[in-house]
């Protein structure tokens, strides 16, 4: 159901030689499928009859410091005939494990990503963007909210 639309792995040297592009694509597909399965576990309220349109995840991870992670999630959804809503959901343990599996497959002695931004569209297209910078929330900036305003940005880009 899901097709890889866009993947950003950073420089090609950031991928281990034993992980082929096909292996990484399969790992990405597994992450996407797992996260889509998580969206009905809302932080506030019940999923009900909503249909999702767009999913966004910002996940920070530091393995070196005791496997700490911080996740922000958003799903844009609507009850049929209703207005589009910005909802937050819980990223499940299985999805977090799949993200770590992808991270491990992409790491090498020089670089390992610390932040992944993932967007998933209802039509199956998805995009991973990886960062190797220090993760803001895990480094004390608890107000870092890259998904704030996602509904307005989505409406602007998808009139």
Short mmCIF file of C-alpha atoms in Angstrom, two decimals:
data_model
loop_
_atom_site.label_atom_id
_atom_site.label_comp_id
_atom_site.label_asym_id
_atom_site.label_seq_id
_atom_site.Cartn_x
_atom_site.Cartn_y
_atom_site.Cartn_z
CA UNK A 1 0.00 0.00 0.00
CA UNK A 2 2.80 2.40 0.82
CA UNK A 3 5.43 3.41 -1.71
CA UNK A 4 8.64 5.17 -1.00
CA UNK A 5 8.31 8.68 -2.38
CA UNK A 6 11.34 10.46 -1.00
CA UNK A 7 14.14 9.36 1.28
CA UNK A 8 16.95 11.46 2.58
CA UNK A 9 19.78 9.40 3.98
CA UNK A 10 22.31 12.22 4.23
CA UNK A 11 25.61 11.48 2.52
CA UNK A 12 26.01 8.03 1.03
CA UNK A 13 28.85 7.32 3.46
CA UNK A 14 26.31 7.44 6.30
CA UNK A 15 24.88 4.05 5.31
CA UNK A 16 26.65 0.84 6.40
CA UNK A 17 27.88 -1.27 3.54
CA UNK A 18 25.91 -4.33 4.74
CA UNK A 19 22.60 -2.40 4.50
CA UNK A 20 21.57 -2.21 0.88
CA UNK A 21 19.18 0.47 -0.37
CA UNK A 22 16.53 -2.26 -0.72
CA UNK A 23 17.03 -3.29 2.92
CA UNK A 24 16.72 0.34 4.04
CA UNK A 25 13.59 0.79 1.91
CA UNK A 26 12.03 -2.28 3.58
CA UNK A 27 12.92 -0.90 7.01
CA UNK A 28 11.36 2.45 6.08
CA UNK A 29 8.21 0.70 4.87
CA UNK A 30 8.02 -1.19 8.19
CA UNK A 31 8.37 2.06 10.15
CA UNK A 32 5.62 3.72 8.11
CA UNK A 33 3.21 0.79 8.46
CA UNK A 34 3.81 0.65 12.21
CA UNK A 35 3.25 4.37 12.71
CA UNK A 36 0.04 4.34 10.65
CA UNK A 37 -1.15 1.64 13.04
CA UNK A 38 -0.45 3.93 16.02
CA UNK A 39 -2.50 6.97 14.98
CA UNK A 40 -5.76 5.93 16.62
CA UNK A 41 -4.11 6.00 20.08
CA UNK A 42 -4.81 9.70 20.62
CA UNK A 43 -3.48 11.69 23.56
CA UNK A 44 -6.88 13.34 24.00
CA UNK A 45 -10.21 11.87 22.99
CA UNK A 46 -11.28 8.91 20.91
CA UNK A 47 -10.50 8.25 17.25
CA UNK A 48 -14.12 7.50 16.34
CA UNK A 49 -14.97 7.64 12.63
CA UNK A 50 -12.10 9.93 11.66
CA UNK A 51 -10.17 9.45 8.46
CA UNK A 52 -6.55 10.55 8.40
CA UNK A 53 -5.05 12.73 5.69
CA UNK A 54 -1.46 13.48 6.81
CA UNK A 55 0.87 12.18 9.53
CA UNK A 56 3.98 13.90 10.87
CA UNK A 57 6.48 12.57 13.40
CA UNK A 58 9.54 14.25 14.92
CA UNK A 59 11.62 11.70 16.83
CA UNK A 60 14.82 12.48 18.71
CA UNK A 61 17.06 9.73 20.08
CA UNK A 62 20.32 9.49 22.00
CA UNK A 63 21.58 5.95 22.45
CA UNK A 64 24.87 7.02 24.01
CA UNK A 65 23.05 8.48 27.00
CA UNK A 66 20.97 5.50 28.03
CA UNK A 67 18.53 5.21 25.11
CA UNK A 68 16.67 8.43 25.69
CA UNK A 69 14.09 9.56 23.16
CA UNK A 70 11.55 12.32 22.68
CA UNK A 71 8.74 12.20 20.16
CA UNK A 72 6.21 14.67 18.84
CA UNK A 73 3.40 13.40 16.63
CA UNK A 74 0.58 14.90 14.61
CA UNK A 75 -2.15 13.38 12.53
CA UNK A 76 -4.39 15.57 10.43
CA UNK A 77 -7.77 13.89 10.25
CA UNK A 78 -11.46 14.59 9.90
CA UNK A 79 -14.77 13.04 10.64
CA UNK A 80 -16.40 12.59 7.20
CA UNK A 81 -17.94 15.93 6.25
CA UNK A 82 -16.17 17.69 9.12
CA UNK A 83 -13.27 20.10 9.42
CA UNK A 84 -9.67 18.94 9.30
CA UNK A 85 -8.23 18.58 12.83
CA UNK A 86 -4.67 18.47 14.19
CA UNK A 87 -4.47 15.59 16.69
CA UNK A 88 -1.60 14.15 18.69
CA UNK A 89 -1.09 10.40 19.12
CA UNK A 90 1.15 8.06 21.07
CA UNK A 91 4.00 6.46 19.16
CA UNK A 92 3.96 2.80 20.18
CA UNK A 93 6.91 0.79 21.47
CA UNK A 94 6.93 -1.25 18.26
CA UNK A 95 7.28 1.87 16.13
CA UNK A 96 10.08 3.18 18.33
CA UNK A 97 11.86 -0.18 18.02
CA UNK A 98 11.53 -0.06 14.23
CA UNK A 99 12.97 3.48 14.19
CA UNK A 100 15.95 2.23 16.22
CA UNK A 101 16.38 -0.69 13.81
CA UNK A 102 16.45 1.76 10.90
CA UNK A 103 18.90 3.99 12.78
CA UNK A 104 21.21 1.04 13.47
CA UNK A 105 21.08 -0.06 9.82
CA UNK A 106 22.02 3.44 8.68
CA UNK A 107 24.76 4.13 11.23
CA UNK A 108 28.45 3.81 10.72
CA UNK A 109 31.53 4.62 12.77
CA UNK A 110 31.41 8.28 11.75
CA UNK A 111 27.75 9.31 11.82
CA UNK A 112 24.45 8.17 13.25
CA UNK A 113 21.30 10.23 12.94
CA UNK A 114 19.82 11.70 16.10
CA UNK A 115 16.62 13.21 14.69
CA UNK A 116 14.18 11.92 12.13
CA UNK A 117 11.28 13.85 10.67
CA UNK A 118 8.76 11.68 8.88
CA UNK A 119 5.70 12.68 6.91
CA UNK A 120 3.16 10.21 5.54
CA UNK A 121 0.41 11.06 3.08
CA UNK A 122 -2.88 9.19 2.74
CA UNK A 123 -1.95 8.19 -0.83
CA UNK A 124 1.04 6.21 0.49
CA UNK A 125 3.81 8.69 -0.23
CA UNK A 126 6.20 9.29 2.62
CA UNK A 127 9.40 11.20 3.32
CA UNK A 128 12.14 10.65 5.87
CA UNK A 129 14.51 13.48 6.73
CA UNK A 130 17.43 12.72 9.02
CA UNK A 131 19.53 15.11 11.07
CA UNK A 132 22.86 14.50 12.77
CA UNK A 133 22.66 17.61 14.96
CA UNK A 134 22.23 17.52 18.74
CA UNK A 135 18.54 16.82 19.45
CA UNK A 136 17.00 20.01 20.91
CA UNK A 137 14.47 18.53 23.37
CA UNK A 138 16.87 15.90 24.69
CA UNK A 139 19.44 18.64 25.21
CA UNK A 140 17.12 20.71 27.40
CA UNK A 141 15.02 22.79 24.99
CA UNK A 142 11.70 21.32 26.11
CA UNK A 143 9.77 23.98 24.19
CA UNK A 144 11.15 22.86 20.81
CA UNK A 145 7.98 22.06 18.84
CA UNK A 146 8.67 21.54 15.13
CA UNK A 147 5.12 20.30 14.52
CA UNK A 148 3.45 23.44 15.90
CA UNK A 149 1.26 25.01 13.23
CA UNK A 150 1.27 21.92 11.04
CA UNK A 151 -2.44 22.23 10.24
CA UNK A 152 -2.04 25.78 8.91
CA UNK A 153 1.09 24.81 6.91
CA UNK A 154 -0.73 21.82 5.45
CA UNK A 155 -3.75 23.92 4.44
CA UNK A 156 -1.45 26.49 2.83
CA UNK A 157 0.42 23.85 0.83
CA UNK A 158 -2.73 21.87 -0.05
CA UNK A 159 -5.48 24.39 -0.82
#
